[in-house]
PDB file of C-alpha atoms in Angstrom:
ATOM      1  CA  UNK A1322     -17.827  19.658  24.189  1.00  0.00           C
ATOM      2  CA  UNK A1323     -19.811  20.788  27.148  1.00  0.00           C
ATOM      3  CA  UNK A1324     -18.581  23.905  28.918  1.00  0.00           C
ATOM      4  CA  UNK A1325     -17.293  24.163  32.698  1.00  0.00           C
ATOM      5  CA  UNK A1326     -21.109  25.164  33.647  1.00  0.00           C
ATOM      6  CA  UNK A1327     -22.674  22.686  32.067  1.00  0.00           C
ATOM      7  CA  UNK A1328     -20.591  20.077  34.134  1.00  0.00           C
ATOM      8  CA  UNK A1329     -21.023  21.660  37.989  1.00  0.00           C
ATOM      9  CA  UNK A1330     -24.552  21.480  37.119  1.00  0.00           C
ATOM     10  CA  UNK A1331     -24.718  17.812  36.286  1.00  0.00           C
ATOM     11  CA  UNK A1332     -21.990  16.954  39.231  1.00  0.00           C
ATOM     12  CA  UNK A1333     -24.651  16.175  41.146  1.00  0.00           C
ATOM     13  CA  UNK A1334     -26.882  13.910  39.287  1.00  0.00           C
ATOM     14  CA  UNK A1335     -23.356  12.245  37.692  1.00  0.00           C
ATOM     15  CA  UNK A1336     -21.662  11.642  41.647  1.00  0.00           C
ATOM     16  CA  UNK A1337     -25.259   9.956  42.704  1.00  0.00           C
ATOM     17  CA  UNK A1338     -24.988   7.871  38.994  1.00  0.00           C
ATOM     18  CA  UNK A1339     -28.158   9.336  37.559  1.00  0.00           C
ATOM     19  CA  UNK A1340     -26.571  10.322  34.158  1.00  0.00           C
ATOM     20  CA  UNK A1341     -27.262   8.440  31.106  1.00  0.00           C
ATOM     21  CA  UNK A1342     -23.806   6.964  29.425  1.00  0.00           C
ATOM     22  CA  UNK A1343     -23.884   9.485  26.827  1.00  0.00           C
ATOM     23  CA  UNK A1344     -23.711  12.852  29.140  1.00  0.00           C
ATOM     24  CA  UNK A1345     -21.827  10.816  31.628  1.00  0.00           C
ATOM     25  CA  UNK A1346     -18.920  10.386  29.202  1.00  0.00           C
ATOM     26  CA  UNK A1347     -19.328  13.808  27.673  1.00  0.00           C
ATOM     27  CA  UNK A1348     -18.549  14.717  30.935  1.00  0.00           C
ATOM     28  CA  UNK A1349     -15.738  13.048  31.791  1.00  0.00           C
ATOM     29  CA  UNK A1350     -14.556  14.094  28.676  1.00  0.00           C
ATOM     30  CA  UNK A1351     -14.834  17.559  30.033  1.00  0.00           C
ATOM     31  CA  UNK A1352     -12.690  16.372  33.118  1.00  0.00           C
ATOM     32  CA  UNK A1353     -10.328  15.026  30.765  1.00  0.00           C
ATOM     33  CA  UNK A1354      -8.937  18.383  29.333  1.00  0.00           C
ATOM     34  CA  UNK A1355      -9.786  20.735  32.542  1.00  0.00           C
ATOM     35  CA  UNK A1356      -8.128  20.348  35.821  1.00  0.00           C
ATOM     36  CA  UNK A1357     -10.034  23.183  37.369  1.00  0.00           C
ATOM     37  CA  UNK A1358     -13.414  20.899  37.383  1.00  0.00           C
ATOM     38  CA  UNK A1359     -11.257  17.816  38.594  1.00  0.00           C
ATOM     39  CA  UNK A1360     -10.301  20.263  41.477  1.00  0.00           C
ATOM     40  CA  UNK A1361     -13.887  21.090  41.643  1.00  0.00           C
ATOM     41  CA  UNK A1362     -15.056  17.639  41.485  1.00  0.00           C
ATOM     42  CA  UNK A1363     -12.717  16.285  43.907  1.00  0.00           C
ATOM     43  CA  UNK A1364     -13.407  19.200  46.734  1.00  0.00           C
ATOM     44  CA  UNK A1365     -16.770  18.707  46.141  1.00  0.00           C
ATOM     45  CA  UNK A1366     -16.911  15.169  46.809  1.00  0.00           C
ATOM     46  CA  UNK A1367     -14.250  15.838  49.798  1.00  0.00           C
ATOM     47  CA  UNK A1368     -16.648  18.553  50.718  1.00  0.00           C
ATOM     48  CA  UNK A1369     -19.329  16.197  51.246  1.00  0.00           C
ATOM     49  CA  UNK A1370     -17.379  13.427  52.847  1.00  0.00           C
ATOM     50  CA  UNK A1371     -15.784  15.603  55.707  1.00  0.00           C
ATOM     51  CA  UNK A1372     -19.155  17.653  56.147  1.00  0.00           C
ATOM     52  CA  UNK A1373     -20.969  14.013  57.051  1.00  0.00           C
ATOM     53  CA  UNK A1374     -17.864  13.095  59.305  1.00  0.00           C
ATOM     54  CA  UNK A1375     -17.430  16.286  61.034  1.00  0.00           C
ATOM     55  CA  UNK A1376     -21.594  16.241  61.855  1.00  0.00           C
ATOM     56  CA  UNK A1377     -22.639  12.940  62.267  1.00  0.00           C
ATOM     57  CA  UNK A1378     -20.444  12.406  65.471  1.00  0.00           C
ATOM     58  CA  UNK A1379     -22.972  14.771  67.790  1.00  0.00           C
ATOM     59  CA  UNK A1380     -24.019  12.158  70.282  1.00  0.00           C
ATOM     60  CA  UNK A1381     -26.398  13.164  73.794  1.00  0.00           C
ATOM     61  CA  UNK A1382     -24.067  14.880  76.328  1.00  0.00           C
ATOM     62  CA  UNK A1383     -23.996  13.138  79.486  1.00  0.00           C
ATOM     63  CA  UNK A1384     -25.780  16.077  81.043  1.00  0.00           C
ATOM     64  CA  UNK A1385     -28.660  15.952  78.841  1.00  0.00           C
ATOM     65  CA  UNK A1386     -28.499  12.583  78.647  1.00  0.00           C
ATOM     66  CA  UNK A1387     -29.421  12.836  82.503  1.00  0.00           C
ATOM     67  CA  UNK A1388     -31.574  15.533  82.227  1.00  0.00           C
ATOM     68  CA  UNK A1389     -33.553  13.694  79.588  1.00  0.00           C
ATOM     69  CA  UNK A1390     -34.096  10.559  81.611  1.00  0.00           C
ATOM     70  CA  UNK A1391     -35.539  12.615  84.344  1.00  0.00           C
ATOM     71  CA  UNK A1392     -38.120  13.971  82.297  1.00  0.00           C
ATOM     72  CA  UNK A1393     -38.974  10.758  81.030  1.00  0.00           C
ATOM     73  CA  UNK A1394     -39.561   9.543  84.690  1.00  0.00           C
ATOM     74  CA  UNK A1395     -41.426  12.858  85.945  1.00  0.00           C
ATOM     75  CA  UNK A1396     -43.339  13.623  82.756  1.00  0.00           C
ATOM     76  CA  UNK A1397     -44.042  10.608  81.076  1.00  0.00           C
ATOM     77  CA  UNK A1398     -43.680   7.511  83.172  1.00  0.00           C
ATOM     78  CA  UNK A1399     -46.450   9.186  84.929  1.00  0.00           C
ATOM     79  CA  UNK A1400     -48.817   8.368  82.728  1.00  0.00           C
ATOM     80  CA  UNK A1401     -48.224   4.372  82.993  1.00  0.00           C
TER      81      UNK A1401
ATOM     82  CA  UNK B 663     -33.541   2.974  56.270  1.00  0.00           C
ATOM     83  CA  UNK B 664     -33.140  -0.150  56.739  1.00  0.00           C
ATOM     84  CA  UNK B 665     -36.657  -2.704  56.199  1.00  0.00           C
ATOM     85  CA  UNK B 666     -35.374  -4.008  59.718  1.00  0.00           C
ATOM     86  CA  UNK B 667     -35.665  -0.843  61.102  1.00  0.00           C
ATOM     87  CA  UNK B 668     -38.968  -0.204  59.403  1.00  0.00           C
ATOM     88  CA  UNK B 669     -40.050  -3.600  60.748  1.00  0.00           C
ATOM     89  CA  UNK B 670     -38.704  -2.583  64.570  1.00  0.00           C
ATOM     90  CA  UNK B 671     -39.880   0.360  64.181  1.00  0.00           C
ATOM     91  CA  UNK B 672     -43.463  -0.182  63.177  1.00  0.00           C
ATOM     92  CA  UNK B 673     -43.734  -2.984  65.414  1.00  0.00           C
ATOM     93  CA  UNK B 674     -42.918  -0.518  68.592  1.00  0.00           C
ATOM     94  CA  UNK B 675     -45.352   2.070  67.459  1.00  0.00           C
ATOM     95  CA  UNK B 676     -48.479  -0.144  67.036  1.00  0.00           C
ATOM     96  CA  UNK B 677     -47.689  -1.646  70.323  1.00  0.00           C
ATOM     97  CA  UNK B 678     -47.189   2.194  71.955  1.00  0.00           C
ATOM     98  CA  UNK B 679     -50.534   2.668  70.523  1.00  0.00           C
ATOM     99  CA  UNK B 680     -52.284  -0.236  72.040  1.00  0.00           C
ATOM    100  CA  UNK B 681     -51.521   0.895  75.265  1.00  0.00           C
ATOM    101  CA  UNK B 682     -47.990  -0.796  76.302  1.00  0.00           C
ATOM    102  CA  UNK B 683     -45.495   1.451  78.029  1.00  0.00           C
ATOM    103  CA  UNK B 684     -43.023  -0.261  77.399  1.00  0.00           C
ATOM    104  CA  UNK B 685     -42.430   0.125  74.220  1.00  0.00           C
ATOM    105  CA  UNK B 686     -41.951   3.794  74.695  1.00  0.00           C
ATOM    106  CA  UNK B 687     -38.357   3.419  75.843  1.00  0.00           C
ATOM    107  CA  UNK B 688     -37.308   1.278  72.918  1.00  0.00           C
ATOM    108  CA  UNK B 689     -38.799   4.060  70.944  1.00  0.00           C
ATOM    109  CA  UNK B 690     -36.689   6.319  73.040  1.00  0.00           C
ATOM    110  CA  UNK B 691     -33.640   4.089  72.040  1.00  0.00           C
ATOM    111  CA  UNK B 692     -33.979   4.349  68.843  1.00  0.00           C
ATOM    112  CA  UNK B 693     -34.582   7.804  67.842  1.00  0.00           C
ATOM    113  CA  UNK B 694     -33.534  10.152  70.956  1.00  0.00           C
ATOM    114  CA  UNK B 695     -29.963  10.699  69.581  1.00  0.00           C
ATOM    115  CA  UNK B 696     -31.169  11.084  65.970  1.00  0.00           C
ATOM    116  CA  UNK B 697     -33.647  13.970  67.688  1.00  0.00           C
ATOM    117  CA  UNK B 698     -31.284  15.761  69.448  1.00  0.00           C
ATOM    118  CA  UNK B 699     -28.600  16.063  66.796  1.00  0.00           C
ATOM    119  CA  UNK B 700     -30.826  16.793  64.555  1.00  0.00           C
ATOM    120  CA  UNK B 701     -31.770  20.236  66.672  1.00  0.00           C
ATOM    121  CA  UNK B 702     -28.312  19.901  67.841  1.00  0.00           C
ATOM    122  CA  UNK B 703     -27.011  21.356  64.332  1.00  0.00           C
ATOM    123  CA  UNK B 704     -30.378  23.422  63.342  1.00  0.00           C
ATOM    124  CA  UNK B 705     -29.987  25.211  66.898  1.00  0.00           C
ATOM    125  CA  UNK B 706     -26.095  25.195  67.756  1.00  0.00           C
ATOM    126  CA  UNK B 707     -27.893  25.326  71.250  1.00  0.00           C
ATOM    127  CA  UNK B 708     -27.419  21.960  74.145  1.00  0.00           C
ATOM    128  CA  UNK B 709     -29.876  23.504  75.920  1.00  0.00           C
ATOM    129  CA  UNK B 710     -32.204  24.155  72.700  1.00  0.00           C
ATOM    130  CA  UNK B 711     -31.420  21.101  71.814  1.00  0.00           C
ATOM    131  CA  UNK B 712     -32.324  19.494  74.913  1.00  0.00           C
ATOM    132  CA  UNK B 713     -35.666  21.217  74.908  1.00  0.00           C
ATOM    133  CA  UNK B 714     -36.635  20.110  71.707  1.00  0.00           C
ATOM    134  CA  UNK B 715     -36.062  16.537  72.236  1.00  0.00           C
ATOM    135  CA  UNK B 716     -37.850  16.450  75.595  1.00  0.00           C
ATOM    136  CA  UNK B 717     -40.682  18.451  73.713  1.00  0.00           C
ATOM    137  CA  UNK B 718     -40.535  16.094  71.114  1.00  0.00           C
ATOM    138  CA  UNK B 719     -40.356  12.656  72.657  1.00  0.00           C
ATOM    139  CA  UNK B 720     -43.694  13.749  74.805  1.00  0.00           C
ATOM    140  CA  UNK B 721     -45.436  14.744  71.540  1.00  0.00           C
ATOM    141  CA  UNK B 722     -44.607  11.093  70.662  1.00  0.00           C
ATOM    142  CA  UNK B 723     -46.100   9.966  73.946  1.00  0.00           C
ATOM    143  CA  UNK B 724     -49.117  11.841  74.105  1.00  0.00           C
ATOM    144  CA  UNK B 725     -49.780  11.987  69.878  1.00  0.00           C
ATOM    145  CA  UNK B 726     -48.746   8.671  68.905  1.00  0.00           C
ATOM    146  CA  UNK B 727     -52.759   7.690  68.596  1.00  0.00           C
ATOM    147  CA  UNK B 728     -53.538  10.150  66.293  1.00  0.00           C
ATOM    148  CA  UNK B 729     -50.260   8.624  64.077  1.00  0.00           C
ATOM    149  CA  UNK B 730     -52.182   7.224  60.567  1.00  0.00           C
ATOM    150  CA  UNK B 731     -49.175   5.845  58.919  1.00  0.00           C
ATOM    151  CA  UNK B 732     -49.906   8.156  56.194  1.00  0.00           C
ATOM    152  CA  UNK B 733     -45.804   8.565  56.020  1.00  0.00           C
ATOM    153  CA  UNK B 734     -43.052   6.612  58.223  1.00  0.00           C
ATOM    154  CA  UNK B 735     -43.253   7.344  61.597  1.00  0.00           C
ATOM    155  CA  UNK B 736     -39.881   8.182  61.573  1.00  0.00           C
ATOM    156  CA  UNK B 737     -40.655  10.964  58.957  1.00  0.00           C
ATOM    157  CA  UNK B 738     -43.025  12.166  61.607  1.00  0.00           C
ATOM    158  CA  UNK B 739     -40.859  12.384  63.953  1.00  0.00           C
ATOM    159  CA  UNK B 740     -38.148  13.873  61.979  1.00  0.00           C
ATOM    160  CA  UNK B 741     -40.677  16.731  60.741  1.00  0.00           C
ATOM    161  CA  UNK B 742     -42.125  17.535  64.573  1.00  0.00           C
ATOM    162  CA  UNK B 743     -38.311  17.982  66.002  1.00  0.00           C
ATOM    163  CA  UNK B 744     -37.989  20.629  62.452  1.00  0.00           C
ATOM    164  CA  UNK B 745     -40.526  22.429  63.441  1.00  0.00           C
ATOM    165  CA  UNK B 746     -39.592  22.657  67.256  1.00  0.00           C
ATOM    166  CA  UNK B 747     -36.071  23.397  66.444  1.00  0.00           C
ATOM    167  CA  UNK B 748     -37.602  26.391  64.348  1.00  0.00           C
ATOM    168  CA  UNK B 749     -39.751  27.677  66.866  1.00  0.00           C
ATOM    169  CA  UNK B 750     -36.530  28.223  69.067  1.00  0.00           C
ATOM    170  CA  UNK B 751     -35.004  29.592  66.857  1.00  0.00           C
ATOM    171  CA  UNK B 752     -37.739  32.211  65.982  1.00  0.00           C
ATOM    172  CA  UNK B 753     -36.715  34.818  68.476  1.00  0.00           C
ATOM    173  CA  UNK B 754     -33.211  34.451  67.788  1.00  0.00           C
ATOM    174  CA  UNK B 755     -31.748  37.489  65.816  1.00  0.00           C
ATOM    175  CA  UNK B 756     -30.443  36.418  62.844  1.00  0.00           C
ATOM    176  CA  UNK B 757     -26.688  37.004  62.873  1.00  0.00           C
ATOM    177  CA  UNK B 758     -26.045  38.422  59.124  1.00  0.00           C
ATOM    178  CA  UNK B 759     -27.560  37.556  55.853  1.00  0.00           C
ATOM    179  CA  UNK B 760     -25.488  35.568  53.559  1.00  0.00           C
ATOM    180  CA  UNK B 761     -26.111  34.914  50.277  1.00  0.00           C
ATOM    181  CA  UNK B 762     -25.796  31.975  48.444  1.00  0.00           C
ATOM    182  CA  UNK B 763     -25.027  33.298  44.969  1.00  0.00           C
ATOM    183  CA  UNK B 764     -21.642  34.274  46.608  1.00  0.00           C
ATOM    184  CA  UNK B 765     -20.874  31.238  47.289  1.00  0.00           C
ATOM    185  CA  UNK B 766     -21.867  29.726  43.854  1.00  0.00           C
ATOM    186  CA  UNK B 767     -19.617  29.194  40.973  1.00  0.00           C
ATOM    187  CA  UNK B 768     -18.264  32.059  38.900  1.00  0.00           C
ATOM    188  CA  UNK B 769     -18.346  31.765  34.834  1.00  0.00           C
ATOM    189  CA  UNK B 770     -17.135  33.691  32.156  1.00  0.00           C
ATOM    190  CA  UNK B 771     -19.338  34.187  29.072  1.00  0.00           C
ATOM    191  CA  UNK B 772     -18.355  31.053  27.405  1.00  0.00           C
ATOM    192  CA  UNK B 773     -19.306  28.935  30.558  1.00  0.00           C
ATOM    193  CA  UNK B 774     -15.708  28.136  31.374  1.00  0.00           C
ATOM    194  CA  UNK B 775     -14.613  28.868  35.162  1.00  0.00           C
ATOM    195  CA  UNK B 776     -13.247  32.567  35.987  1.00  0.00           C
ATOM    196  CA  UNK B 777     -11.861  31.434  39.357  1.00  0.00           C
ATOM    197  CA  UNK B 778      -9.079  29.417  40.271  1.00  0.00           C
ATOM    198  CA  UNK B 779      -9.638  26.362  41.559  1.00  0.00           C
ATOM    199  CA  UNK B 780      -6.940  25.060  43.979  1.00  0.00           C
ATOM    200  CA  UNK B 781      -7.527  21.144  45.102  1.00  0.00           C
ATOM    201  CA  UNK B 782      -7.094  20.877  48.739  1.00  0.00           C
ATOM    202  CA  UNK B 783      -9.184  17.198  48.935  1.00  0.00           C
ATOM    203  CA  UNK B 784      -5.867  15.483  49.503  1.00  0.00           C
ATOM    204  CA  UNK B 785      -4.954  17.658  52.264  1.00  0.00           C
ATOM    205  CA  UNK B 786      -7.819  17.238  55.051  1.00  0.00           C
ATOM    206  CA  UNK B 787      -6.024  14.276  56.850  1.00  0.00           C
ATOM    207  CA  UNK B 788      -3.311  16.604  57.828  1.00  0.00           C
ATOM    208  CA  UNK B 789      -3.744  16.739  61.799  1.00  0.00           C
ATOM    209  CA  UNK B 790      -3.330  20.096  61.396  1.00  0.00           C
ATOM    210  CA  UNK B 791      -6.635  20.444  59.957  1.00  0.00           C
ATOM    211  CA  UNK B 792      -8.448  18.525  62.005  1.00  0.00           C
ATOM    212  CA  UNK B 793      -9.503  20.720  65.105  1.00  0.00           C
ATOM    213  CA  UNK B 794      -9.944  23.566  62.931  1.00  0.00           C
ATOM    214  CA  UNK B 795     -11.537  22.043  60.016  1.00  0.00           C
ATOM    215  CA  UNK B 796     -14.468  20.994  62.549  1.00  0.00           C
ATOM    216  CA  UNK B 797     -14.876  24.821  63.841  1.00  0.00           C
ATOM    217  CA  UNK B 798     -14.763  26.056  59.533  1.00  0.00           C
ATOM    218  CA  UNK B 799     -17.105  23.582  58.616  1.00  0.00           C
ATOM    219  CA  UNK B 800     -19.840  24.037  61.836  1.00  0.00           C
ATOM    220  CA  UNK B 801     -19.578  27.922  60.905  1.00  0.00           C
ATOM    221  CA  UNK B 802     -20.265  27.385  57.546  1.00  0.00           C
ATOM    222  CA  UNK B 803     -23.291  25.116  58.058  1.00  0.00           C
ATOM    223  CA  UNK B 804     -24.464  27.584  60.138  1.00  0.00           C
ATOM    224  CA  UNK B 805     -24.443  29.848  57.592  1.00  0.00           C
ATOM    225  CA  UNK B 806     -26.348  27.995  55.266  1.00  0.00           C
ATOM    226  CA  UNK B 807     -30.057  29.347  54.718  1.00  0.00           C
ATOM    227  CA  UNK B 808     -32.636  27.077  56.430  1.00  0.00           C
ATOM    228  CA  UNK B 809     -34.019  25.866  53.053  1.00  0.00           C
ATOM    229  CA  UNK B 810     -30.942  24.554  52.214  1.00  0.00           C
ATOM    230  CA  UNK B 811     -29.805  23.669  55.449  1.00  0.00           C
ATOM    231  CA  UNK B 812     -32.553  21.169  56.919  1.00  0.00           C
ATOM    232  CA  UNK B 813     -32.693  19.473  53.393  1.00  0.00           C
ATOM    233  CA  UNK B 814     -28.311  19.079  53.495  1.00  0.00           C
ATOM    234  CA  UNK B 815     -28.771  17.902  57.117  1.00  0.00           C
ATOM    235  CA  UNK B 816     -31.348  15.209  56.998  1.00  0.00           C
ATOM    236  CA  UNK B 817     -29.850  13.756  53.619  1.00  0.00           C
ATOM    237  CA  UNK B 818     -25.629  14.019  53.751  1.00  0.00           C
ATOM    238  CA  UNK B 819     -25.415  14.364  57.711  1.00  0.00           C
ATOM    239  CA  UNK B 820     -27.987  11.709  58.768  1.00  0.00           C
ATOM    240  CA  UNK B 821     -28.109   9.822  55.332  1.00  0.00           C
ATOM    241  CA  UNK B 822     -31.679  10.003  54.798  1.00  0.00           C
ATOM    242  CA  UNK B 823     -32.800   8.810  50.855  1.00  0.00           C
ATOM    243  CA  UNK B 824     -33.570  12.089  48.562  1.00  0.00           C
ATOM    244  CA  UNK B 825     -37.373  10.523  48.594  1.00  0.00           C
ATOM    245  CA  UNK B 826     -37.122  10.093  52.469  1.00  0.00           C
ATOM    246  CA  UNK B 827     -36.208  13.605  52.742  1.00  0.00           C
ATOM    247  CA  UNK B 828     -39.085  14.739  50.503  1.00  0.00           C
ATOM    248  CA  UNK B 829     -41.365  13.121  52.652  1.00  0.00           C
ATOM    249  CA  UNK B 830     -39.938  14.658  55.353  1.00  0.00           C
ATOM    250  CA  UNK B 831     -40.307  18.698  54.059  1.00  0.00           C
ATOM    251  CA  UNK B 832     -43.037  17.691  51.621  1.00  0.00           C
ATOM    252  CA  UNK B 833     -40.638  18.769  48.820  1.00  0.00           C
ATOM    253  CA  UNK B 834     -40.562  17.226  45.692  1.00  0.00           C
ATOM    254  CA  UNK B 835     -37.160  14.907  44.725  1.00  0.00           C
ATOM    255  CA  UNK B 836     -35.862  17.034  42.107  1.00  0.00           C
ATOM    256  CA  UNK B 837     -36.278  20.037  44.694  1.00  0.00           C
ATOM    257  CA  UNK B 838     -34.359  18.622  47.065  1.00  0.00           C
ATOM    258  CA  UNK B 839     -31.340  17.529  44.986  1.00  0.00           C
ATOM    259  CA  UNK B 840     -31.114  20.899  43.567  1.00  0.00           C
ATOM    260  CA  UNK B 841     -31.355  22.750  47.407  1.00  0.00           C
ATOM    261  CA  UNK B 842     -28.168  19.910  47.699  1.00  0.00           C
ATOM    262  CA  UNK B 843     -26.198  20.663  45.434  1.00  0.00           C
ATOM    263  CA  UNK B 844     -26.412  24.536  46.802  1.00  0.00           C
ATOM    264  CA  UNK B 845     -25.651  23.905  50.077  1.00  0.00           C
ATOM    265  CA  UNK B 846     -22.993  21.898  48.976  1.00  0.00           C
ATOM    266  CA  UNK B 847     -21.671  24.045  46.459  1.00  0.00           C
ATOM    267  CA  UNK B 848     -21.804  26.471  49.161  1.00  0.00           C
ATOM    268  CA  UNK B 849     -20.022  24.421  51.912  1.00  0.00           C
ATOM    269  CA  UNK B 850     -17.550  23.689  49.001  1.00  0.00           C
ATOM    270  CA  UNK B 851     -16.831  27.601  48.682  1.00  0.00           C
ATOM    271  CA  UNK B 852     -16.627  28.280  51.981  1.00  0.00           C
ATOM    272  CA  UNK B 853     -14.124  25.350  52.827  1.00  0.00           C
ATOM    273  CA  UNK B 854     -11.882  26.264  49.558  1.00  0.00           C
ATOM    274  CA  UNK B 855     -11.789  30.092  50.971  1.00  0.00           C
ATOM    275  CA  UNK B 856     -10.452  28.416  53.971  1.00  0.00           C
ATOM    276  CA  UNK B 857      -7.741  26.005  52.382  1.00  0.00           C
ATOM    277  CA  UNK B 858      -6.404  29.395  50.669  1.00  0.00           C
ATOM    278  CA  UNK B 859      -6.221  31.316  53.564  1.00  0.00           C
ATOM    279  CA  UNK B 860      -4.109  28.379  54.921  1.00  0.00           C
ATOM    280  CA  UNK B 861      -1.915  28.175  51.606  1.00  0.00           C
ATOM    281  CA  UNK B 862      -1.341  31.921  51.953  1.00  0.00           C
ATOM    282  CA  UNK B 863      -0.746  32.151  56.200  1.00  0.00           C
ATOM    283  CA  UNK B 864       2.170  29.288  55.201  1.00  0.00           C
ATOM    284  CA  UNK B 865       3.781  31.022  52.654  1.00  0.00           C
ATOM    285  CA  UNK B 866       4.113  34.229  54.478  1.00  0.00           C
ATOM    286  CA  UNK B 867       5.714  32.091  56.967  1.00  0.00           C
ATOM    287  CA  UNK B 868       8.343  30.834  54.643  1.00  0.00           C
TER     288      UNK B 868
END
């Protein structure tokens, strides 16, 4: 059986489905008989998910928003 | 990305580039917001931020002829507003070093896990967490090295393919999947330190 190690290191490659069958169910064979990597798995997947939700929200402030059309007009329209 | 997008956006550079204005604001449109949060979370600066994307959206205007399609212009774009967001924060002083190995799993000889491993993943909806979770989790981003942090950023925050991302940093696949997997190994830790401290300020309470 493969050892707690051997299973963070392929948690990447087996969450994005890159493993081939056999170390894929070696590893959930791991999972089977060790809550501490469930726990592990599960935060690291949760991890990932609030990460992306937390971050992805940043939209313009109005402000800039503003502030950025202004020196479109002055500093590029220019140009035209 | 989707091959609309690529359409779109090929489309509105190759116009740009034969000399119609226009198409500079749809160009705006589409990638202003994706600029500025971008520098938004490598600068933790508005007014940083704002710089860069000004900065950036007149190297589009001014460069966009000597563009060869030798990557997606999108790649471009997302490697001029890196290197922009670096420059500001070049003569910033770095706040304190952190390493990463701390952060990284602990194992004892056999390879089995030394720490315990509490599993707090069902526990984020709580709207307790909420408002704070979003201060832990900026903090710890923050923390992240650069390496590590650019590569998490472009790929789990803005969704980017691993090979887009490669393109991007001129990194190789397998080198950015393993600078991942720190930074969210990392971001793991530091979230689980926080989910104790939480266990432990409730109890005390009780």
């Amino acid at each position: 059986m493969i050892c707690c190690k051997e299973c963070i290191d392929l948690l990447y490659s087996y969450l994005e489905g890159e493993l081939d069958g056999k170390v894929a169910g070696s590893l959930e064979e791991h999972f089977q008989d060790c809550p501490p990597c469930i726990a592990f798995l599960n935060t690291y997947k949760t991890t990932t998910r609030l990460c992306r939700e937390t971050l992805n929200q940043e939209k313009i402030p109005d402000i800039v928003q503003v502030k950025l059309k202004e020196f479109i007009d002055t500093n590029i329209k220019k140009h035209k | 990305m989707s091959a609309e997008t690529k359409e779109l956006e090929e489309k509105l550079v190759k116009e740009l580039q034969a000399g119609k204005i226009e198409a500079f604001d749809e160009i705006v449109n589409l990638f202003q917001r994706k600029i500025y949060s971008l520098s938004f979370n490598l600068t933790r600066n508005q007014m940083d931020a704002q710089d860069v994307t000004q900065e950036v959206l007149l190297t589009i205007f001014k460069k966009v002829d000597t563009f060869q399609w030798k990557s997606a212009f999108s790649s471009w774009v997302y490697r001029i507003t890196i290197n922009a967001s670096y420059m500001k924060l070049r003569g910033r002083k770095k706040d304190q070093y952190v390493s990463m190995d701390d952060a990284l799993p602990v194992f004892n000889g056999s390879g089995y896990q030394k720490e315990k491993i509490q599993d707090w993943s069902e526990q984020t909806d709580s709207p307790l967490f909420v408002n704070e979770t979003k201060e832990i989790i900026e903090k710890a981003v923050e923390q992240l090295p650069e390496k590590e942090k650019v590569v998490f950023l472009l790929r789990d925050v803005d969704g980017l393919s691993t090979e887009r991302v490669g393109e991007i940093l001129e990194l190789s696949v397998p080198a950015v999947k393993s600078r991942l997997h720190r930074a969210r190994l990392f971001l793991r830790k530091k979230l689980s330190i926080y989910f104790d401290e939480y266990h432990s300020r409730q109890e005390q309470k009780k």
